[in-house]
CSV table of C-alpha atoms in Angstrom, one decimal:
chain,number,residue,atom,x,y,z
W,2,UNK,CA,36.8,39.2,59.6
W,3,UNK,CA,37.7,36.9,56.8
W,4,UNK,CA,35.0,36.2,54.3
W,5,UNK,CA,34.9,33.0,52.5
W,6,UNK,CA,34.2,33.3,48.8
W,7,UNK,CA,31.0,31.5,47.9
W,8,UNK,CA,30.4,29.5,44.8
W,9,UNK,CA,27.4,30.9,42.9
W,10,UNK,CA,24.5,28.7,43.3
W,11,UNK,CA,23.6,27.0,40.0
W,12,UNK,CA,20.1,27.7,38.7
W,13,UNK,CA,18.0,24.6,39.1
W,14,UNK,CA,17.4,23.0,35.7
W,15,UNK,CA,14.0,21.4,35.2
W,16,UNK,CA,14.4,17.8,34.0
W,17,UNK,CA,13.5,17.2,30.4
W,18,UNK,CA,10.2,15.6,30.2
W,19,UNK,CA,10.2,12.3,28.3
W,20,UNK,CA,8.0,12.4,25.2
W,21,UNK,CA,4.5,11.1,25.9
W,22,UNK,CA,3.9,7.5,24.8
W,23,UNK,CA,2.6,7.2,21.3
W,24,UNK,CA,0.1,4.6,20.1
W,25,UNK,CA,2.0,2.5,17.5
W,26,UNK,CA,-1.0,1.6,15.3
W,27,UNK,CA,-2.9,4.6,14.1
W,28,UNK,CA,-3.1,4.3,10.3
W,29,UNK,CA,-1.6,2.3,7.5
W,30,UNK,CA,-0.2,5.0,5.2
W,31,UNK,CA,0.1,3.3,1.8
W,32,UNK,CA,-0.5,6.6,-0.1
W,33,UNK,CA,-0.7,10.3,0.7
W,34,UNK,CA,-3.0,12.1,0.7
W,35,UNK,CA,-5.5,9.4,1.7
W,36,UNK,CA,-8.6,8.9,-0.3
W,37,UNK,CA,-10.7,10.2,2.5
W,38,UNK,CA,-9.2,13.6,1.7
W,39,UNK,CA,-10.4,13.4,-1.9
W,40,UNK,CA,-13.4,15.4,-2.9
W,41,UNK,CA,-15.5,15.8,-6.1
W,42,UNK,CA,-13.6,17.9,-8.6
W,43,UNK,CA,-16.0,20.7,-9.6
W,44,UNK,CA,-14.2,21.5,-12.8
W,45,UNK,CA,-13.8,17.8,-13.8
W,46,UNK,CA,-10.4,18.6,-15.3
W,47,UNK,CA,-9.4,17.1,-18.6
W,48,UNK,CA,-6.9,14.2,-18.3
W,49,UNK,CA,-5.1,15.4,-21.4
W,50,UNK,CA,-4.5,18.8,-19.8
W,51,UNK,CA,-3.4,17.3,-16.5
W,52,UNK,CA,-0.9,15.0,-18.1
W,53,UNK,CA,0.5,17.6,-20.5
W,54,UNK,CA,4.0,18.4,-19.5
W,55,UNK,CA,4.3,15.5,-17.1
W,56,UNK,CA,7.4,13.3,-17.2
W,57,UNK,CA,6.0,10.0,-18.6
W,58,UNK,CA,9.2,8.0,-19.1
W,59,UNK,CA,8.7,5.8,-16.0
W,60,UNK,CA,5.0,5.3,-15.2
W,61,UNK,CA,3.4,2.5,-13.3
W,62,UNK,CA,0.1,0.9,-14.4
W,63,UNK,CA,-2.2,-0.4,-11.7
W,64,UNK,CA,-5.4,-2.2,-12.7
W,65,UNK,CA,-8.0,-2.6,-10.0
W,66,UNK,CA,-10.4,-5.7,-10.0
W,67,UNK,CA,-13.0,-5.1,-7.3
W,68,UNK,CA,-14.3,-8.7,-6.8
W,69,UNK,CA,-13.7,-11.4,-4.2
W,70,UNK,CA,-15.2,-14.8,-3.5
W,71,UNK,CA,-15.6,-13.7,0.2
W,72,UNK,CA,-14.9,-10.6,2.2
W,73,UNK,CA,-12.6,-11.1,5.1
W,74,UNK,CA,-13.6,-9.6,8.5
W,75,UNK,CA,-10.7,-7.2,8.5
W,76,UNK,CA,-11.1,-6.0,4.9
W,77,UNK,CA,-11.9,-2.4,4.1
W,78,UNK,CA,-10.7,-2.6,0.5
W,79,UNK,CA,-12.9,-1.4,-2.3
W,80,UNK,CA,-14.3,-4.8,-3.3
W,81,UNK,CA,-17.6,-6.7,-3.5
W,82,UNK,CA,-18.5,-10.3,-3.0
W,83,UNK,CA,-19.2,-12.1,-6.3
W,84,UNK,CA,-20.2,-10.7,-9.7
W,85,UNK,CA,-23.7,-11.6,-10.7
W,86,UNK,CA,-24.8,-11.9,-14.3
W,87,UNK,CA,-22.2,-10.5,-16.7
W,88,UNK,CA,-20.8,-8.0,-14.3
W,89,UNK,CA,-17.1,-9.0,-14.9
W,90,UNK,CA,-17.7,-8.7,-18.6
W,91,UNK,CA,-19.2,-5.3,-18.2
W,92,UNK,CA,-16.4,-4.2,-15.9
W,93,UNK,CA,-13.7,-5.3,-18.4
W,94,UNK,CA,-15.6,-3.5,-21.1
W,95,UNK,CA,-15.5,-0.3,-19.1
W,96,UNK,CA,-11.8,-0.9,-18.3
W,97,UNK,CA,-11.2,-1.2,-22.0
W,98,UNK,CA,-13.0,2.2,-22.6
W,99,UNK,CA,-11.1,3.8,-19.8
W,100,UNK,CA,-7.7,2.5,-21.0
W,101,UNK,CA,-8.4,3.8,-24.5
W,102,UNK,CA,-9.3,7.3,-23.1
W,103,UNK,CA,-6.4,7.4,-20.7
W,104,UNK,CA,-3.8,6.4,-23.3
W,105,UNK,CA,-5.2,9.1,-25.6
W,106,UNK,CA,-4.9,11.6,-22.8
W,107,UNK,CA,-1.2,10.7,-22.3
W,108,UNK,CA,-0.6,11.9,-25.9
W,109,UNK,CA,2.3,11.3,-28.2
W,110,UNK,CA,4.3,14.5,-28.1
W,111,UNK,CA,6.9,12.9,-25.8
W,112,UNK,CA,8.0,9.4,-24.7
W,113,UNK,CA,5.4,7.4,-22.8
W,114,UNK,CA,6.9,4.3,-21.1
W,115,UNK,CA,5.6,2.0,-18.4
W,116,UNK,CA,8.3,0.8,-16.0
W,117,UNK,CA,6.1,-1.5,-13.8
W,118,UNK,CA,2.6,-3.0,-13.7
W,119,UNK,CA,0.3,-4.5,-11.0
W,120,UNK,CA,-3.1,-6.1,-10.9
W,121,UNK,CA,-4.7,-5.7,-7.5
W,122,UNK,CA,-8.1,-5.6,-5.9
W,123,UNK,CA,-10.2,-7.2,-4.6
W,124,UNK,CA,-8.8,-10.4,-6.0
W,125,UNK,CA,-7.7,-10.2,-9.7
W,126,UNK,CA,-7.7,-14.0,-9.9
W,127,UNK,CA,-11.4,-13.9,-9.2
W,128,UNK,CA,-11.5,-13.4,-13.0
W,129,UNK,CA,-11.4,-16.6,-15.1
W,130,UNK,CA,-8.2,-17.4,-17.1
W,131,UNK,CA,-9.9,-16.0,-20.2
W,132,UNK,CA,-10.8,-12.8,-18.5
W,133,UNK,CA,-7.3,-12.4,-17.1
W,134,UNK,CA,-6.0,-12.8,-20.7
W,135,UNK,CA,-8.3,-9.9,-21.7
W,136,UNK,CA,-7.0,-7.8,-18.8
W,137,UNK,CA,-3.5,-8.4,-20.0
W,138,UNK,CA,-4.5,-7.5,-23.5
W,139,UNK,CA,-6.0,-4.2,-22.2
W,140,UNK,CA,-2.7,-3.4,-20.5
W,141,UNK,CA,-0.6,-4.2,-23.6
W,142,UNK,CA,-2.8,-3.3,-26.6
W,143,UNK,CA,-4.6,-0.3,-25.1
W,144,UNK,CA,-2.0,1.1,-22.7
W,145,UNK,CA,1.2,-0.1,-24.4
W,146,UNK,CA,2.7,-1.9,-21.5
W,147,UNK,CA,5.2,-4.6,-22.4
W,148,UNK,CA,4.2,-7.1,-19.6
W,149,UNK,CA,7.1,-9.5,-20.4
W,150,UNK,CA,9.7,-6.7,-20.1
W,151,UNK,CA,8.7,-5.0,-16.8
W,152,UNK,CA,7.9,-6.3,-13.3
W,153,UNK,CA,4.3,-7.4,-13.1
W,154,UNK,CA,2.7,-8.2,-9.7
W,155,UNK,CA,-0.6,-9.9,-9.3
W,156,UNK,CA,-2.6,-10.5,-6.1
W,157,UNK,CA,-4.3,-13.8,-5.5
W,158,UNK,CA,-6.1,-15.9,-2.9
W,159,UNK,CA,-5.8,-19.6,-2.1
W,160,UNK,CA,-9.2,-20.4,-3.6
W,161,UNK,CA,-8.6,-18.6,-6.9
W,162,UNK,CA,-5.0,-19.5,-7.5
W,163,UNK,CA,-6.0,-22.3,-9.9
W,164,UNK,CA,-3.6,-24.0,-12.3
W,165,UNK,CA,-5.1,-22.5,-15.4
W,166,UNK,CA,-5.1,-18.9,-14.1
W,167,UNK,CA,-1.5,-19.2,-12.9
W,168,UNK,CA,-0.4,-20.7,-16.2
W,169,UNK,CA,-1.9,-17.8,-18.1
W,170,UNK,CA,-0.3,-15.2,-15.8
W,171,UNK,CA,3.1,-16.9,-16.0
W,172,UNK,CA,2.8,-17.0,-19.8
W,173,UNK,CA,1.9,-13.2,-19.9
W,174,UNK,CA,5.0,-12.3,-18.0
W,175,UNK,CA,4.0,-12.2,-14.3
W,176,UNK,CA,7.1,-11.8,-12.1
W,177,UNK,CA,5.4,-11.7,-8.7
W,178,UNK,CA,2.4,-13.4,-7.1
W,179,UNK,CA,1.2,-12.2,-3.8
W,180,UNK,CA,-1.0,-14.7,-1.9
W,181,UNK,CA,-3.2,-13.5,0.9
W,182,UNK,CA,-2.8,-16.2,3.6
W,183,UNK,CA,-3.0,-14.2,6.8
W,184,UNK,CA,-2.7,-17.3,9.0
W,185,UNK,CA,-1.8,-20.9,8.6
W,186,UNK,CA,-3.7,-21.7,11.8
W,187,UNK,CA,-7.3,-22.6,10.9
W,188,UNK,CA,-8.7,-21.2,14.2
W,189,UNK,CA,-7.1,-17.9,13.6
W,190,UNK,CA,-8.3,-17.7,10.1
W,191,UNK,CA,-11.9,-18.2,11.4
W,192,UNK,CA,-11.3,-15.6,14.1
W,193,UNK,CA,-10.4,-13.1,11.3
W,194,UNK,CA,-13.5,-14.1,9.4
W,195,UNK,CA,-11.5,-15.6,6.6
W,196,UNK,CA,-12.9,-19.1,5.8
W,197,UNK,CA,-10.0,-21.2,4.6
W,198,UNK,CA,-8.2,-24.4,5.6
W,199,UNK,CA,-4.4,-24.8,5.8
W,200,UNK,CA,-4.6,-27.7,3.4
W,201,UNK,CA,-6.1,-25.5,0.8
W,202,UNK,CA,-3.5,-22.8,1.4
W,203,UNK,CA,-0.6,-25.3,1.0
W,204,UNK,CA,-2.2,-26.7,-2.2
W,205,UNK,CA,-2.3,-23.2,-3.7
W,206,UNK,CA,1.3,-22.5,-2.7
W,207,UNK,CA,2.3,-25.7,-4.4
W,208,UNK,CA,0.5,-24.7,-7.6
W,209,UNK,CA,2.2,-21.2,-7.5
W,210,UNK,CA,5.7,-22.8,-7.1
W,211,UNK,CA,5.0,-25.1,-10.0
W,212,UNK,CA,4.5,-22.2,-12.3
W,213,UNK,CA,8.1,-20.9,-11.5
W,214,UNK,CA,7.0,-17.3,-11.3
W,215,UNK,CA,10.1,-15.7,-9.9
W,216,UNK,CA,8.8,-14.0,-6.8
W,217,UNK,CA,6.3,-15.4,-4.3
W,218,UNK,CA,5.0,-13.1,-1.6
W,219,UNK,CA,2.9,-14.4,1.4
W,220,UNK,CA,0.8,-12.0,3.4
W,221,UNK,CA,0.4,-12.7,7.1
W,222,UNK,CA,-1.5,-10.8,9.9
W,223,UNK,CA,-0.6,-10.4,13.5
W,224,UNK,CA,-3.0,-9.3,16.3
W,225,UNK,CA,-5.8,-11.8,15.6
W,226,UNK,CA,-8.0,-12.6,18.6
W,227,UNK,CA,-6.5,-15.6,20.4
W,228,UNK,CA,-3.2,-15.4,18.6
W,229,UNK,CA,-0.1,-16.0,20.7
W,230,UNK,CA,3.6,-15.7,20.0
W,231,UNK,CA,3.8,-19.4,19.6
W,232,UNK,CA,1.0,-19.6,17.1
W,233,UNK,CA,2.4,-16.6,15.2
W,234,UNK,CA,5.7,-18.3,14.9
W,235,UNK,CA,3.9,-21.4,13.7
W,236,UNK,CA,2.5,-19.4,10.8
W,237,UNK,CA,5.8,-17.8,10.0
W,238,UNK,CA,7.5,-21.2,10.0
W,239,UNK,CA,4.8,-22.6,7.7
W,240,UNK,CA,5.4,-19.7,5.3
W,241,UNK,CA,9.2,-20.1,5.5
W,242,UNK,CA,8.9,-23.7,4.5
W,243,UNK,CA,8.0,-22.4,1.0
W,244,UNK,CA,11.0,-20.2,0.8
W,245,UNK,CA,9.0,-17.1,-0.3
W,246,UNK,CA,11.1,-14.3,-1.8
W,247,UNK,CA,8.9,-11.8,0.1
W,248,UNK,CA,6.8,-11.8,3.2
W,249,UNK,CA,4.4,-9.0,4.3
W,250,UNK,CA,3.5,-8.9,8.0
W,251,UNK,CA,0.4,-6.8,8.5
W,252,UNK,CA,-0.9,-5.6,11.9
W,253,UNK,CA,-4.6,-6.3,12.2
W,254,UNK,CA,-6.8,-3.2,12.2
W,255,UNK,CA,-10.5,-3.2,13.1
W,256,UNK,CA,-12.1,-0.5,11.0
W,257,UNK,CA,-15.6,0.9,10.7
W,258,UNK,CA,-18.0,-0.9,8.3
W,259,UNK,CA,-15.9,-4.1,8.2
W,260,UNK,CA,-17.1,-7.5,9.5
W,261,UNK,CA,-14.8,-7.3,12.5
W,262,UNK,CA,-15.7,-3.7,13.1
W,263,UNK,CA,-19.4,-4.7,13.4
W,264,UNK,CA,-18.5,-7.6,15.7
W,265,UNK,CA,-16.2,-5.5,18.0
W,266,UNK,CA,-18.3,-2.4,18.1
W,267,UNK,CA,-15.1,-0.4,17.8
W,268,UNK,CA,-13.9,-1.4,21.2
W,269,UNK,CA,-10.8,-3.2,20.3
W,270,UNK,CA,-9.4,-0.2,18.4
W,271,UNK,CA,-9.0,1.7,21.7
W,272,UNK,CA,-7.5,-1.2,23.6
W,273,UNK,CA,-3.9,-0.4,24.8
W,274,UNK,CA,-3.3,-4.1,25.6
W,275,UNK,CA,-4.0,-4.9,22.0
W,276,UNK,CA,-1.4,-2.3,20.9
W,277,UNK,CA,1.1,-4.0,23.2
W,278,UNK,CA,0.2,-7.5,21.8
W,279,UNK,CA,0.6,-6.4,18.2
W,280,UNK,CA,3.9,-4.7,19.0
W,281,UNK,CA,5.2,-7.8,20.7
W,282,UNK,CA,4.2,-10.0,17.9
W,283,UNK,CA,5.7,-7.6,15.3
W,284,UNK,CA,9.1,-7.7,17.1
W,285,UNK,CA,9.0,-11.5,17.4
W,286,UNK,CA,8.1,-11.8,13.7
W,287,UNK,CA,10.8,-9.3,12.6
W,288,UNK,CA,13.5,-11.0,14.6
W,289,UNK,CA,12.5,-14.4,13.3
W,290,UNK,CA,12.7,-13.3,9.7
W,291,UNK,CA,16.0,-11.5,10.1
W,292,UNK,CA,17.4,-14.6,11.7
W,293,UNK,CA,16.2,-16.6,8.6
W,294,UNK,CA,18.0,-14.4,6.1
W,295,UNK,CA,15.4,-11.8,5.2
W,296,UNK,CA,16.1,-8.1,5.0
W,297,UNK,CA,13.5,-5.6,6.3
W,298,UNK,CA,12.4,-3.2,3.6
W,299,UNK,CA,9.6,-1.4,5.6
W,300,UNK,CA,7.4,-2.0,8.6
W,301,UNK,CA,5.5,-4.6,6.6
W,302,UNK,CA,7.8,-5.9,3.9
W,303,UNK,CA,10.6,-8.4,4.3
W,304,UNK,CA,12.6,-9.7,1.3
W,305,UNK,CA,14.9,-12.7,1.2
W,306,UNK,CA,18.5,-11.6,0.9
W,307,UNK,CA,19.2,-13.9,-2.0
W,308,UNK,CA,15.9,-13.3,-3.8
W,309,UNK,CA,16.3,-12.8,-7.6
W,310,UNK,CA,15.4,-9.4,-9.0
W,311,UNK,CA,12.0,-9.2,-10.6
W,312,UNK,CA,13.5,-7.4,-13.6
W,313,UNK,CA,14.3,-3.8,-14.5
W,314,UNK,CA,12.5,-1.6,-12.1
W,315,UNK,CA,13.2,2.1,-12.3
W,316,UNK,CA,9.8,3.3,-11.1
W,317,UNK,CA,9.9,5.4,-7.9
W,318,UNK,CA,6.6,6.1,-6.1
W,319,UNK,CA,7.9,9.4,-4.7
W,320,UNK,CA,8.6,11.0,-8.1
W,321,UNK,CA,7.0,9.0,-11.0
W,322,UNK,CA,3.4,9.0,-12.2
W,323,UNK,CA,0.8,6.4,-11.7
W,324,UNK,CA,-2.0,5.4,-14.1
W,325,UNK,CA,-4.8,3.6,-12.3
W,326,UNK,CA,-7.5,1.7,-14.2
W,327,UNK,CA,-10.7,0.6,-12.5
W,328,UNK,CA,-13.1,2.2,-10.1
W,329,UNK,CA,-10.9,1.8,-7.0
W,330,UNK,CA,-7.6,2.8,-8.5
W,331,UNK,CA,-5.8,6.1,-8.0
W,332,UNK,CA,-3.8,8.0,-10.5
W,333,UNK,CA,-1.0,10.5,-9.7
W,334,UNK,CA,0.4,13.4,-11.6
W,335,UNK,CA,2.8,15.8,-10.0
W,336,UNK,CA,-0.1,18.2,-9.3
W,337,UNK,CA,-3.2,16.1,-9.0
W,338,UNK,CA,-4.2,12.8,-7.4
W,339,UNK,CA,-7.5,11.5,-8.7
W,340,UNK,CA,-9.7,8.4,-8.6
W,341,UNK,CA,-13.4,7.6,-8.5
W,342,UNK,CA,-15.7,7.8,-5.4
W,343,UNK,CA,-14.6,5.8,-2.4
W,344,UNK,CA,-16.6,3.5,-0.1
W,345,UNK,CA,-16.2,0.6,2.3
W,346,UNK,CA,-19.9,-0.4,2.8
W,347,UNK,CA,-21.2,-3.0,0.4
W,348,UNK,CA,-24.3,-1.2,-0.9
W,349,UNK,CA,-22.2,1.9,-1.7
W,350,UNK,CA,-19.4,-0.2,-3.4
W,351,UNK,CA,-22.0,-2.0,-5.6
W,352,UNK,CA,-23.5,1.3,-6.6
W,353,UNK,CA,-20.1,2.8,-7.5
W,354,UNK,CA,-19.2,-0.3,-9.6
W,355,UNK,CA,-22.5,-0.1,-11.4
W,356,UNK,CA,-21.9,3.6,-12.2
W,357,UNK,CA,-18.3,2.8,-13.4
W,358,UNK,CA,-19.5,0.0,-15.8
W,359,UNK,CA,-22.1,2.4,-17.3
W,360,UNK,CA,-19.6,5.2,-17.9
W,361,UNK,CA,-18.8,6.0,-21.5
W,362,UNK,CA,-16.6,9.1,-21.1
W,363,UNK,CA,-13.4,8.6,-19.1
W,364,UNK,CA,-11.6,11.7,-20.4
W,365,UNK,CA,-12.0,13.7,-17.2
W,366,UNK,CA,-11.1,13.3,-13.5
W,367,UNK,CA,-14.0,13.0,-11.1
W,368,UNK,CA,-12.7,12.8,-7.6
W,369,UNK,CA,-9.3,13.9,-6.3
W,370,UNK,CA,-7.1,16.4,-4.5
W,371,UNK,CA,-4.7,19.0,-5.8
W,372,UNK,CA,-1.1,18.6,-4.6
W,373,UNK,CA,0.9,21.8,-4.1
W,374,UNK,CA,4.6,22.2,-3.5
W,375,UNK,CA,4.3,21.8,0.3
W,376,UNK,CA,2.2,18.7,0.0
W,377,UNK,CA,4.7,17.3,-2.6
W,378,UNK,CA,7.5,17.7,0.0
W,379,UNK,CA,5.5,16.0,2.7
W,380,UNK,CA,4.6,13.1,0.3
W,381,UNK,CA,8.2,12.7,-0.7
W,382,UNK,CA,9.5,12.7,2.9
W,383,UNK,CA,6.8,10.4,4.1
W,384,UNK,CA,7.1,7.8,1.4
W,385,UNK,CA,10.9,7.7,1.6
W,386,UNK,CA,11.1,7.8,5.4
W,387,UNK,CA,8.8,4.8,5.8
W,388,UNK,CA,11.2,2.7,3.8
W,389,UNK,CA,14.1,1.1,5.8
W,390,UNK,CA,16.6,2.6,3.2
W,391,UNK,CA,15.4,6.1,4.2
W,392,UNK,CA,15.7,9.3,2.3
W,393,UNK,CA,18.9,10.5,0.5
W,394,UNK,CA,19.0,14.1,1.6
W,395,UNK,CA,20.9,15.1,-1.6
W,396,UNK,CA,18.1,13.7,-3.7
W,397,UNK,CA,15.5,15.8,-1.7
W,398,UNK,CA,17.6,18.9,-2.0
W,399,UNK,CA,18.1,18.4,-5.8
W,400,UNK,CA,14.3,18.0,-6.3
W,401,UNK,CA,13.1,20.8,-4.0
W,402,UNK,CA,16.0,23.1,-3.4
W,403,UNK,CA,15.7,22.7,0.4
W,404,UNK,CA,16.7,20.3,3.1
W,405,UNK,CA,14.0,18.2,4.9
W,406,UNK,CA,15.3,19.5,8.3
W,407,UNK,CA,14.5,23.0,7.1
W,408,UNK,CA,11.1,22.1,5.7
W,409,UNK,CA,10.0,19.9,8.7
W,410,UNK,CA,12.0,21.0,11.7
W,411,UNK,CA,9.3,20.3,14.3
W,412,UNK,CA,8.3,16.9,13.0
W,413,UNK,CA,11.8,15.6,12.7
W,414,UNK,CA,12.9,17.0,16.1
W,415,UNK,CA,9.9,15.2,17.6
W,416,UNK,CA,10.8,11.9,15.9
W,417,UNK,CA,14.4,12.3,17.1
W,418,UNK,CA,13.3,12.9,20.7
W,419,UNK,CA,11.2,9.7,20.5
W,420,UNK,CA,14.2,7.7,19.3
W,421,UNK,CA,12.6,7.1,15.9
W,422,UNK,CA,15.5,8.4,13.8
W,423,UNK,CA,18.8,6.6,13.2
W,424,UNK,CA,21.5,9.0,14.2
W,425,UNK,CA,24.1,7.2,12.0
W,426,UNK,CA,22.3,8.2,8.9
W,427,UNK,CA,24.3,11.5,8.7
W,428,UNK,CA,27.4,9.5,7.8
W,429,UNK,CA,25.9,8.5,4.4
W,430,UNK,CA,23.7,11.5,3.9
W,431,UNK,CA,20.5,9.6,4.5
W,432,UNK,CA,17.6,10.4,6.8
W,433,UNK,CA,16.4,7.0,8.0
W,434,UNK,CA,14.4,5.5,10.8
W,435,UNK,CA,15.8,3.5,13.7
W,436,UNK,CA,14.4,0.0,14.4
W,437,UNK,CA,12.0,1.6,16.9
W,438,UNK,CA,11.0,4.2,14.3
W,439,UNK,CA,10.2,1.5,11.8
W,440,UNK,CA,8.1,-0.3,14.5
W,441,UNK,CA,6.1,2.9,14.9
W,442,UNK,CA,5.7,3.6,11.2
W,443,UNK,CA,1.9,3.6,11.5
W,444,UNK,CA,2.2,6.5,14.0
W,445,UNK,CA,5.0,8.4,12.3
W,446,UNK,CA,3.2,8.4,8.9
W,447,UNK,CA,0.0,10.1,10.2
W,448,UNK,CA,2.2,12.6,12.1
W,449,UNK,CA,3.4,14.0,8.8
W,450,UNK,CA,-0.1,14.7,7.4
W,451,UNK,CA,-0.7,18.4,6.8
W,452,UNK,CA,-3.3,20.3,8.7
W,453,UNK,CA,-5.4,20.7,5.6
W,454,UNK,CA,-5.4,16.9,4.8
W,455,UNK,CA,-6.2,16.1,8.5
W,456,UNK,CA,-9.1,18.5,8.3
W,457,UNK,CA,-10.5,17.0,5.1
W,458,UNK,CA,-10.1,13.4,6.5
W,459,UNK,CA,-11.8,14.5,9.8
W,460,UNK,CA,-15.0,15.6,8.1
W,461,UNK,CA,-15.2,12.6,5.7
W,462,UNK,CA,-18.3,10.6,6.2
W,463,UNK,CA,-17.6,6.9,6.0
W,464,UNK,CA,-20.0,5.1,3.6
């Protein structure tokens, strides 16, 4: 009998499961570790000791002004409404004392140079023109920042972008004004609990352009209740009519202790349909701006391709130090991130501001978090990867002596499986996100948090 050879039966291969869907809007990662991972520093370390040995040749100065004329419904920034009595004067007095102590802590044994400066908030232009001049004097005379020689960015609102304030800022060297508009549609502004009229916004933009400050940024928000793709494009076109050098497109978040958070009761934050709406509006806005000659810098930031440079800018957030002045500002050394206490609720914010204005000794760090080598690697990867330009792997290897794929194999493998990494990056030695990865930046960033930081954030009690 002839036997017919048989072909060995192939072992069944289980199909590869597709990665589970990921919620695209989890957290806006503007710094790492987040302030909710900070804790009181029991040893209250000396700033002079913490800054000793640090590279201080390219620092950034950030001055925080925690006052607004109103608080928008989505806002969870460290700010209060109004400034009764002489509060702004007392605040600037404290800022002056703090700047004097911090500059002394930086020492003079090596070069101390500021490469960039920013005034944020709150709303810095809540201050009068005279108070803004004092703020500039504190930056220059106390800290030694040459405001006319480095990029200086100032945040503003339509109501406070007055001609006298803008003229003062332009004279003192401001290279960028960022105007919080959020929507040119009056009904959407009301839905976001932001009382303003389009006519007032347009008037403010006209005053800003009249100052000839080189860079205008306009902030817009998508995901507002009742917003449609058509109304979103209406806002984008209204902004584009002013030819802004930059546009920031922010997804709306509803956070605890904010006006919208109280109205929504937290329900909107778990609504998958809202995620889909925001993602759709993001893609529509992104494509619209790309078609109008803007380059995408990050999930939020778009810059006009022909925009002029703000000036020399050799500050890199991944590697260089930050000096924060004011009760809501952070400071970074290579080993310690520190600030003052953090809150979102208005009573707690008012109490922290009052304590800040009464402080005489600013020579020590009060709240913060130590950053070890592993956390420094995470921070560098996270803050580089969330930029469209990505991370030069050679730069990472030079700084840490390892490759990001060796340090974070599981995380990067997961991002690749989700289609979030741009496979062409290997050709130029960069680790960068794909367009889909950029769209999911607010999920990717939190996925890189360390277990220790996650644990600290999880037990933080909002106040």
